[in-house]
Coordinates of C-alpha atoms in Angstrom, one line a residue:
M141 CA -0.1 0.4 -0.4
N142 CA 2.5 2.3 0.9
T143 CA 4.7 2.2 -2.8
A144 CA 2.4 1.6 -4.7
V145 CA 3.5 4.2 -7.1
E146 CA 6.8 2.9 -6.0
D147 CA 6.3 -0.7 -6.8
Q148 CA 4.5 0.8 -11.1
E149 CA 7.6 3.1 -11.3
N150 CA 10.0 -0.6 -10.9
I151 CA 7.1 -3.1 -13.1
L152 CA 7.4 -0.8 -15.8
K153 CA 11.0 -0.5 -15.8
E154 CA 11.0 -4.2 -16.1
L155 CA 8.8 -4.7 -18.5
L156 CA 10.7 -2.9 -20.7
K157 CA 13.3 -4.7 -20.1
T158 CA 11.8 -7.8 -21.7
A159 CA 10.3 -6.8 -24.2
K160 CA 13.0 -5.8 -26.2
V161 CA 13.1 -9.3 -26.6
T162 CA 10.0 -9.4 -28.2
E163 CA 8.2 -8.8 -31.8
F164 CA 6.5 -6.2 -30.0
G165 CA 9.6 -4.5 -29.1
K166 CA 11.4 -4.2 -32.1
D167 CA 8.0 -3.1 -34.1
H168 CA 7.4 -0.3 -31.3
N169 CA 11.4 0.3 -30.4
L170 CA 11.2 -0.1 -27.1
Q171 CA 14.3 -0.7 -26.8
Q172 CA 14.7 3.0 -27.2
V173 CA 12.0 3.7 -24.0
S174 CA 12.7 4.6 -20.9
L175 CA 10.3 6.8 -19.2
Y176 CA 6.4 6.7 -18.9
E177 CA 6.3 9.5 -20.8
E178 CA 8.4 8.1 -24.0
F179 CA 6.6 4.5 -23.8
I180 CA 2.8 6.7 -24.1
Q181 CA 4.8 7.9 -27.6
A182 CA 5.7 4.5 -28.6
V183 CA 3.0 2.3 -27.8
P184 CA -0.8 3.1 -29.0
I185 CA -3.7 2.1 -27.1
R186 CA -5.6 -1.5 -28.5
D187 CA -8.5 -3.5 -27.5
Y188 CA -7.8 -7.1 -28.4
E189 CA -8.9 -6.7 -32.6
Q190 CA -6.2 -4.6 -32.9
Y191 CA -3.6 -6.7 -30.7
K192 CA -5.0 -9.3 -32.9
P193 CA -2.2 -9.6 -35.3
Y194 CA 0.2 -10.9 -33.1
I195 CA -2.3 -13.6 -31.0
E196 CA -2.5 -15.4 -34.5
K197 CA 1.2 -16.1 -34.7
I198 CA 1.0 -17.1 -30.9
K199 CA -1.4 -19.2 -32.2
E200 CA 0.8 -20.4 -35.3
G201 CA 3.3 -21.9 -32.8
K202 CA 5.9 -18.6 -32.7
H203 CA 8.3 -17.8 -30.0
N204 CA 9.3 -14.3 -29.2
V205 CA 6.2 -12.7 -30.0
L206 CA 5.3 -10.3 -27.4
W207 CA 6.5 -11.6 -24.4
K208 CA 9.7 -14.0 -24.0
G209 CA 9.7 -17.5 -24.8
K210 CA 6.0 -18.9 -25.3
P211 CA 3.4 -18.5 -23.3
I212 CA 2.8 -21.1 -20.8
Y213 CA -1.4 -21.1 -21.7
L214 CA -3.9 -19.1 -23.5
A215 CA -6.7 -17.9 -21.6
K216 CA -10.0 -18.5 -23.8
T217 CA -13.2 -16.3 -23.0
S218 CA -16.0 -15.7 -24.8
G219 CA -15.8 -11.5 -25.4
T220 CA -19.1 -9.5 -24.4
T221 CA -17.6 -7.4 -27.9
S222 CA -14.6 -9.2 -29.5
G223 CA -16.2 -12.7 -30.1
V224 CA -14.0 -15.8 -28.5
K225 CA -10.1 -13.9 -27.5
Y226 CA -6.9 -16.0 -26.0
I227 CA -5.3 -14.1 -24.1
P228 CA -1.5 -15.2 -23.2
I229 CA -0.7 -16.2 -19.5
S230 CA 3.0 -16.5 -19.2
K231 CA 4.5 -18.7 -16.7
E232 CA 6.0 -14.7 -14.6
S233 CA 1.9 -13.7 -15.2
I234 CA 1.2 -16.9 -13.5
S235 CA 1.4 -16.0 -10.1
N236 CA -0.3 -12.8 -10.6
H237 CA -3.9 -15.0 -11.0
I238 CA -3.1 -17.2 -7.9
N239 CA -1.1 -15.6 -5.3
T240 CA -4.2 -12.5 -5.7
A241 CA -6.4 -14.7 -4.1
R242 CA -4.6 -16.1 -1.6
N243 CA -3.5 -12.7 -0.8
A244 CA -7.6 -11.6 -0.6
L245 CA -8.4 -14.1 1.8
L246 CA -5.5 -14.0 3.8
C247 CA -6.5 -10.1 4.4
Y248 CA -9.3 -11.2 5.8
V249 CA -8.0 -13.5 7.8
A250 CA -5.9 -10.7 9.2
E251 CA -8.2 -8.1 9.7
S252 CA -11.7 -10.8 10.9
G253 CA -9.5 -13.8 13.2
N254 CA -12.0 -15.8 11.6
T255 CA -9.6 -18.7 10.6
R256 CA -12.9 -21.4 10.8
F257 CA -13.4 -21.9 7.5
T258 CA -10.2 -23.1 6.6
N259 CA -11.2 -26.2 8.2
G260 CA -14.3 -27.4 6.3
K261 CA -15.1 -27.8 2.3
M262 CA -14.8 -25.0 0.2
I263 CA -16.3 -24.7 -3.5
F264 CA -14.8 -22.3 -6.7
L265 CA -17.3 -22.2 -9.1
S266 CA -15.8 -22.2 -12.0
G267 CA -15.2 -23.7 -15.7
S268 CA -13.9 -26.9 -17.0
P269 CA -10.3 -27.5 -16.0
E270 CA -10.1 -29.7 -18.9
L271 CA -7.3 -28.0 -22.2
E272 CA -6.8 -27.9 -24.9
R273 CA -3.9 -27.4 -27.6
V274 CA -3.6 -24.4 -29.2
G275 CA -0.8 -23.9 -31.2
G276 CA 0.7 -26.7 -29.2
I277 CA 0.4 -23.9 -25.9
P278 CA -3.0 -25.4 -23.0
T279 CA -5.7 -23.5 -23.5
G280 CA -9.0 -23.3 -21.8
R281 CA -11.2 -21.0 -19.6
L282 CA -9.1 -19.3 -16.5
S283 CA -10.8 -20.6 -13.9
G284 CA -10.2 -24.0 -15.3
I285 CA -6.8 -23.3 -16.1
V286 CA -6.1 -21.5 -12.3
N287 CA -7.5 -24.8 -11.0
H288 CA -4.4 -26.4 -11.9
H289 CA -2.6 -24.3 -9.4
I290 CA -4.1 -24.1 -6.9
P291 CA -2.1 -24.7 -3.9
S292 CA -2.4 -27.9 -2.4
Y293 CA -3.5 -26.6 1.4
L294 CA -6.8 -25.4 -0.9
R295 CA -6.8 -28.8 -2.8
R296 CA -7.9 -31.1 0.5
N297 CA -11.1 -29.2 1.3
Q298 CA -12.0 -28.0 -2.1
L299 CA -15.4 -29.4 -4.2
P300 CA -16.4 -29.9 -6.7
S301 CA -14.5 -32.8 -8.0
Y302 CA -12.9 -32.5 -10.6
E303 CA -15.3 -35.2 -12.5
T304 CA -18.0 -32.5 -11.7
N305 CA -16.0 -29.8 -12.8
C306 CA -15.3 -31.0 -16.1
I307 CA -19.1 -31.7 -17.3
E308 CA -20.0 -28.7 -19.5
D309 CA -23.6 -28.6 -19.7
W310 CA -24.2 -26.0 -16.6
E311 CA -27.5 -27.6 -15.1
T312 CA -26.2 -30.8 -15.2
K313 CA -22.9 -29.8 -13.9
L314 CA -24.9 -27.8 -11.2
D315 CA -26.5 -31.3 -10.2
K316 CA -24.1 -32.9 -9.7
I317 CA -22.1 -29.8 -7.3
V318 CA -25.4 -30.0 -5.4
E319 CA -25.3 -34.2 -4.8
E320 CA -21.7 -33.5 -3.7
T321 CA -21.9 -30.4 -1.3
I322 CA -25.4 -31.0 -0.1
K323 CA -24.2 -33.3 3.3
Q324 CA -21.1 -31.7 3.0
D325 CA -19.7 -28.9 5.8
M326 CA -19.3 -25.6 3.8
T327 CA -17.5 -22.9 4.6
L328 CA -16.4 -21.2 1.8
I329 CA -18.7 -20.7 -1.3
S330 CA -16.9 -18.4 -4.6
G331 CA -18.4 -17.5 -8.1
I332 CA -20.4 -15.3 -9.6
P333 CA -23.7 -13.8 -7.7
P334 CA -25.7 -15.0 -10.2
W335 CA -24.8 -18.4 -10.1
M336 CA -24.1 -18.7 -6.7
Q337 CA -28.2 -18.1 -6.4
M338 CA -28.6 -20.7 -9.1
Y339 CA -26.4 -22.6 -6.4
F340 CA -28.3 -21.8 -3.7
D341 CA -31.5 -22.3 -5.2
R342 CA -31.4 -25.4 -6.2
L343 CA -30.7 -27.0 -2.9
Q344 CA -34.0 -25.2 -0.9
E345 CA -35.5 -27.4 -3.8
K346 CA -34.1 -30.4 -2.7
T347 CA -34.3 -29.6 1.4
G348 CA -37.9 -28.5 1.2
G349 CA -37.1 -24.5 1.8
K350 CA -34.2 -25.0 4.0
K351 CA -31.8 -21.8 4.4
I352 CA -28.6 -22.0 3.6
K353 CA -27.4 -21.4 7.0
D354 CA -29.5 -24.6 8.6
I355 CA -28.2 -26.6 5.5
F356 CA -24.3 -25.4 6.4
P357 CA -24.6 -24.0 9.6
N358 CA -20.2 -23.4 9.3
F359 CA -20.5 -21.2 6.1
S360 CA -19.2 -18.1 6.6
V361 CA -17.0 -16.7 3.7
L362 CA -18.4 -15.7 0.4
V363 CA -16.5 -15.2 -2.2
H364 CA -17.8 -13.2 -5.9
G365 CA -16.4 -11.6 -9.0
G366 CA -17.6 -11.1 -12.3
V367 CA -20.8 -8.6 -11.8
N368 CA -21.5 -5.5 -8.9
F369 CA -23.1 -8.0 -5.9
E370 CA -25.0 -4.7 -5.2
P371 CA -27.9 -6.1 -6.8
Y372 CA -27.7 -9.3 -6.2
R373 CA -26.9 -9.4 -2.4
Q374 CA -30.2 -8.5 -0.8
K375 CA -31.4 -11.6 -2.1
L376 CA -27.8 -14.2 -1.3
F377 CA -28.1 -13.3 2.7
E378 CA -32.0 -14.1 2.3
T379 CA -31.1 -17.2 0.8
I380 CA -28.6 -18.0 2.8
G381 CA -30.3 -16.9 6.3
H382 CA -28.6 -14.3 7.8
K383 CA -25.9 -11.6 6.4
I384 CA -22.5 -12.9 5.9
A385 CA -18.4 -12.2 5.4
S386 CA -18.4 -11.5 1.4
V387 CA -14.9 -10.9 0.1
E388 CA -14.9 -9.2 -3.1
T389 CA -12.4 -9.8 -5.8
F390 CA -11.9 -7.7 -10.0
P391 CA -10.0 -11.2 -12.0
A392 CA -10.6 -11.6 -15.3
S393 CA -8.1 -13.5 -18.3
E394 CA -6.1 -10.4 -18.5
G395 CA -4.8 -10.4 -14.9
F396 CA -6.2 -10.1 -11.5
F397 CA -6.7 -6.6 -10.8
A398 CA -8.5 -5.4 -7.0
F399 CA -9.9 -7.5 -4.1
Q400 CA -11.2 -6.3 -1.0
D401 CA -8.8 -5.7 1.9
S402 CA -10.8 -4.8 4.2
Q403 CA -14.3 -5.6 5.0
D404 CA -14.5 -2.2 6.5
A405 CA -13.4 0.3 4.0
E406 CA -15.2 1.0 0.6
G407 CA -13.9 -0.6 -2.7
L408 CA -11.0 -3.2 -3.7
L409 CA -7.4 -2.6 -3.4
L410 CA -5.8 -1.5 -6.6
N411 CA -2.3 -4.8 -7.1
T412 CA -0.2 -2.1 -7.8
N413 CA 2.7 -5.2 -7.1
S414 CA 2.1 -7.9 -9.5
G415 CA 3.4 -7.9 -12.5
I416 CA 0.9 -5.2 -14.4
F417 CA 1.7 -1.9 -15.1
F418 CA -1.9 0.0 -15.1
E419 CA -2.7 3.7 -17.0
F420 CA -5.6 5.4 -16.9
I421 CA -7.8 6.9 -19.3
P422 CA -10.6 9.6 -18.1
A423 CA -13.4 7.6 -19.8
G424 CA -15.3 10.6 -22.1
E425 CA -12.0 10.0 -24.3
I426 CA -11.5 6.6 -24.4
F427 CA -12.4 6.4 -27.9
S428 CA -11.0 9.0 -28.8
G429 CA -8.1 9.7 -31.1
N430 CA -5.3 10.9 -29.1
P431 CA -6.8 9.7 -25.4
T432 CA -5.3 11.2 -21.7
R433 CA -2.9 8.9 -20.5
L434 CA -2.8 8.9 -16.5
S435 CA 0.4 6.5 -14.4
L436 CA -1.3 5.4 -10.8
K437 CA -0.1 8.8 -9.6
D438 CA -1.9 11.0 -11.3
V439 CA -5.8 9.8 -10.7
K440 CA -7.2 11.6 -8.7
V441 CA -10.9 10.0 -6.8
G442 CA -14.4 9.9 -7.9
E443 CA -13.1 10.6 -12.0
N444 CA -14.3 7.7 -14.3
Y445 CA -11.6 5.9 -16.0
A446 CA -10.6 3.2 -18.7
L447 CA -8.4 0.7 -17.0
I448 CA -5.4 0.0 -19.4
V449 CA -3.1 -2.7 -18.6
N450 CA 0.8 -4.0 -19.6
S451 CA 1.8 -6.8 -17.9
N452 CA 4.4 -9.9 -17.7
A453 CA 1.8 -11.8 -19.5
G454 CA 2.5 -9.7 -23.0
L455 CA -0.6 -6.9 -22.8
W456 CA 0.8 -3.8 -24.2
G457 CA -1.7 -0.3 -24.1
Y458 CA -4.5 -3.1 -23.6
N459 CA -8.0 -1.9 -23.0
I460 CA -10.0 -4.7 -20.8
G461 CA -13.2 -2.9 -21.3
D462 CA -13.7 -1.9 -18.0
T463 CA -14.2 1.3 -16.2
V464 CA -13.4 2.2 -12.8
K465 CA -13.0 4.9 -9.7
F466 CA -10.8 6.0 -7.2
V467 CA -12.6 5.8 -3.9
S468 CA -9.3 6.5 -1.7
T469 CA -5.6 7.0 -3.4
N470 CA -4.3 6.2 0.4
P471 CA -4.6 3.8 -0.5
Y472 CA -5.6 3.0 -3.9
R473 CA -8.9 1.7 -3.7
I474 CA -11.7 1.4 -7.1
V475 CA -14.8 0.6 -7.9
V476 CA -15.4 -0.9 -11.2
T477 CA -18.1 1.2 -12.6
G478 CA -18.8 -0.3 -15.4
R479 CA -17.8 -1.4 -19.5
T480 CA -16.4 0.9 -22.1
K481 CA -18.8 -0.5 -24.8
H482 CA -21.8 -0.8 -22.3
F483 CA -23.8 2.2 -21.6
I484 CA -26.8 4.0 -23.2
S485 CA -25.8 7.1 -25.7
A486 CA -28.5 7.0 -28.1
F487 CA -29.5 10.1 -27.0
G488 CA -26.4 11.7 -25.9
E489 CA -26.9 10.8 -22.5
H490 CA -23.6 8.3 -21.8
V491 CA -25.6 6.1 -18.8
I492 CA -23.0 4.0 -17.0
G493 CA -23.9 0.9 -16.1
E494 CA -22.6 2.3 -11.9
E495 CA -25.4 5.1 -12.4
V496 CA -28.3 2.1 -13.5
E497 CA -27.6 0.2 -10.4
Y498 CA -27.4 2.8 -8.2
S499 CA -30.9 3.5 -9.1
L500 CA -32.6 0.5 -9.0
I501 CA -31.5 -0.6 -6.4
K502 CA -32.7 2.3 -4.1
A503 CA -35.6 2.1 -5.5
A504 CA -35.7 -1.3 -4.7
E505 CA -34.9 -0.8 -1.0
E506 CA -37.6 1.7 -1.2
E507 CA -40.0 -0.5 -1.7
G508 CA -39.4 -3.4 -0.9
V509 CA -39.1 -4.9 -3.8
H510 CA -36.1 -7.9 -5.0
I511 CA -34.3 -7.9 -8.3
T512 CA -33.6 -11.4 -9.9
E513 CA -31.7 -9.5 -12.8
F514 CA -32.4 -6.8 -15.5
T515 CA -31.3 -5.2 -18.2
V516 CA -31.2 -2.0 -19.9
A517 CA -31.6 -0.8 -23.6
P518 CA -32.6 2.4 -25.2
F519 CA -36.2 2.8 -27.7
V520 CA -35.9 4.8 -30.2
H521 CA -39.4 6.0 -31.5
Q522 CA -39.1 5.8 -35.2
G523 CA -43.1 7.7 -35.7
K524 CA -43.8 11.3 -34.3
G525 CA -44.1 9.4 -30.6
K526 CA -40.8 10.1 -28.1
S527 CA -38.2 7.6 -27.6
Y528 CA -37.1 6.6 -24.2
H529 CA -35.0 3.9 -22.1
E530 CA -36.9 0.7 -21.8
W531 CA -35.6 -1.7 -18.5
F532 CA -36.1 -5.4 -18.3
I533 CA -36.3 -6.7 -15.2
E534 CA -37.3 -10.2 -13.5
F535 CA -38.6 -9.1 -10.5
E536 CA -38.3 -11.8 -7.3
N537 CA -40.9 -9.8 -6.2
R538 CA -43.7 -7.4 -8.2
P539 CA -43.8 -3.9 -6.7
A540 CA -47.6 -3.3 -6.0
D541 CA -47.2 -0.4 -8.3
I542 CA -45.1 -1.0 -10.9
S543 CA -45.8 2.9 -12.5
R544 CA -44.2 4.1 -9.4
F545 CA -42.0 2.0 -8.7
A546 CA -40.8 3.6 -13.0
D547 CA -40.6 6.7 -11.6
R548 CA -38.4 6.1 -8.4
V549 CA -35.9 4.7 -10.9
D550 CA -36.5 7.4 -13.5
N551 CA -36.0 10.2 -10.8
Y552 CA -32.7 8.2 -9.2
L553 CA -31.4 8.2 -12.7
R554 CA -32.0 11.4 -13.3
Q555 CA -30.4 12.4 -10.0
K556 CA -27.1 10.8 -10.6
N557 CA -27.0 11.0 -14.5
I558 CA -27.6 15.5 -15.7
Y559 CA -27.6 15.0 -19.3
Y560 CA -30.2 12.2 -18.7
N561 CA -32.0 14.7 -16.5
D562 CA -32.3 17.5 -19.3
L563 CA -33.3 14.8 -22.1
I564 CA -36.7 14.3 -20.1
T565 CA -36.9 18.5 -18.6
G566 CA -36.5 18.8 -22.2
N567 CA -39.4 16.8 -23.4
I568 CA -36.5 15.1 -25.5
L569 CA -37.4 12.2 -23.7
L570 CA -40.2 9.8 -21.7
P571 CA -39.0 8.5 -18.4
L572 CA -38.0 5.4 -18.6
H573 CA -40.6 2.5 -19.0
I574 CA -40.4 -1.0 -17.5
R575 CA -41.3 -4.3 -18.8
S576 CA -41.4 -7.4 -16.8
V577 CA -39.1 -10.7 -17.6
K578 CA -41.1 -13.9 -16.6
K579 CA -39.8 -16.1 -14.0
N580 CA -36.5 -17.7 -14.7
G581 CA -36.2 -15.6 -18.1
F582 CA -32.9 -14.6 -17.8
I583 CA -31.8 -17.9 -17.5
D584 CA -33.9 -19.2 -19.9
Y585 CA -32.7 -16.8 -22.3
M586 CA -29.6 -17.7 -21.8
K587 CA -29.4 -20.7 -22.2
S588 CA -31.2 -20.9 -25.6
I589 CA -27.7 -19.0 -26.7
G590 CA -25.2 -21.3 -25.0
K591 CA -24.1 -19.4 -21.9
L592 CA -25.9 -20.5 -18.8
G593 CA -23.6 -20.7 -16.1
G594 CA -19.4 -20.4 -15.8
Q595 CA -17.9 -16.7 -16.6
N596 CA -20.9 -15.9 -18.7
K597 CA -23.2 -12.8 -17.5
V598 CA -26.2 -10.6 -18.9
P599 CA -24.1 -7.1 -20.2
R600 CA -26.7 -4.4 -17.3
L601 CA -26.6 -2.5 -20.3
S602 CA -27.0 -2.1 -24.6
N603 CA -26.7 0.7 -26.7
D604 CA -28.9 -1.2 -29.2
R605 CA -31.9 -3.4 -29.9
K606 CA -30.4 -7.0 -30.3
L607 CA -30.7 -8.3 -26.8
A608 CA -33.8 -6.3 -26.0
T609 CA -35.5 -8.2 -29.4
A610 CA -33.7 -11.0 -27.5
L611 CA -35.8 -11.0 -24.8
E612 CA -38.7 -10.5 -26.5
P613 CA -40.2 -14.6 -25.6
Y614 CA -39.5 -14.0 -22.0
I615 CA -41.7 -10.7 -21.3
E616 CA -44.8 -11.2 -19.2

């Protein structure tokens, strides 16, 4: 925490030393670069599509392309913006994925004094650990790759079994997980919130509606990541039967970026000494030709930034597609605010994920409503009528008056986003409309496109109608 800026400067120096021997380094004259200011001039910001020619060479079996030698793995991920992506993991970068998860748990243990959970069984709801080979490199989902590196002191208590983890069909896998865990002393459960909720729901079906605390009396730690926890928090804790400690993480195939180091402090501690040099671009500039690039020492609290990574896996000026905001710079703690490509600006409002989640959660708390899942899309009226934002919401319990509930959500969004407010007050947009999705509608939709379970998640925001149109059959 105390040496974050210094550590970042040292990491950039170390990365540049290795870069000199790579094809990427030679293409960008990195042998002549030693300062961050020079690095900015030499290396442009890229997303996966612009990076692909280098990745293709790695997949052909070439050495020293982005990093020295060949990657030890390729993490295969179905990106929301680029189809299937292959992200390199090097011998030097694998420890970032393993040790950061360990550090998150050790911070929790140090602060809480709770070591009892290490005596019980732990479940990591993850992708299949079965790997294929691409260009001679073992390739698979990140969670499956990491599964091969779980330390021995955790492995003896790890569930589900390897065979169950290899099942591809999520519902079949979930039934097997329930079968293997229902009579065990589960003490830690980890995964993406919507899929943890499915696991809990299935456990309740099997036990006649018992609370999770009665099925697993020693369950005391919930580890989560992948999506914002807040929309799921209330329902998860209600299903469990009481509030328990939760540890939030921010992992991705491109690196493990941050983790919750304290139960009391807001935000996630940025992982500043783990082989990744971070850059930050004001979110509004991410698609401009010459965006402002900041290193850690120049960030400000409360600004929305696109997160850019340079790493010892061979990523350079890489836009991972997430936006973050610093809630503290001493130490450097962030919250994830959304995706660079997931926003609504069909009318110039630039509404982001953080704003819609805040608005919905506030309204739901006031009305005593529980939300299962939701997404938002613009409805652009082609005739004389006015356009609006259309919210597709699956309710656990519907509001008594859905129009009043929609007004509450709309008012909170107007408070959060001045551009949206101006469009409503200027009579350019109508207030938002809510369409109620039938029970399990989002699960059925994800199943229909082959993306049920694992690391897959429903986009919160779209700038077009593709998802909205696909959800039509699931409307109540």
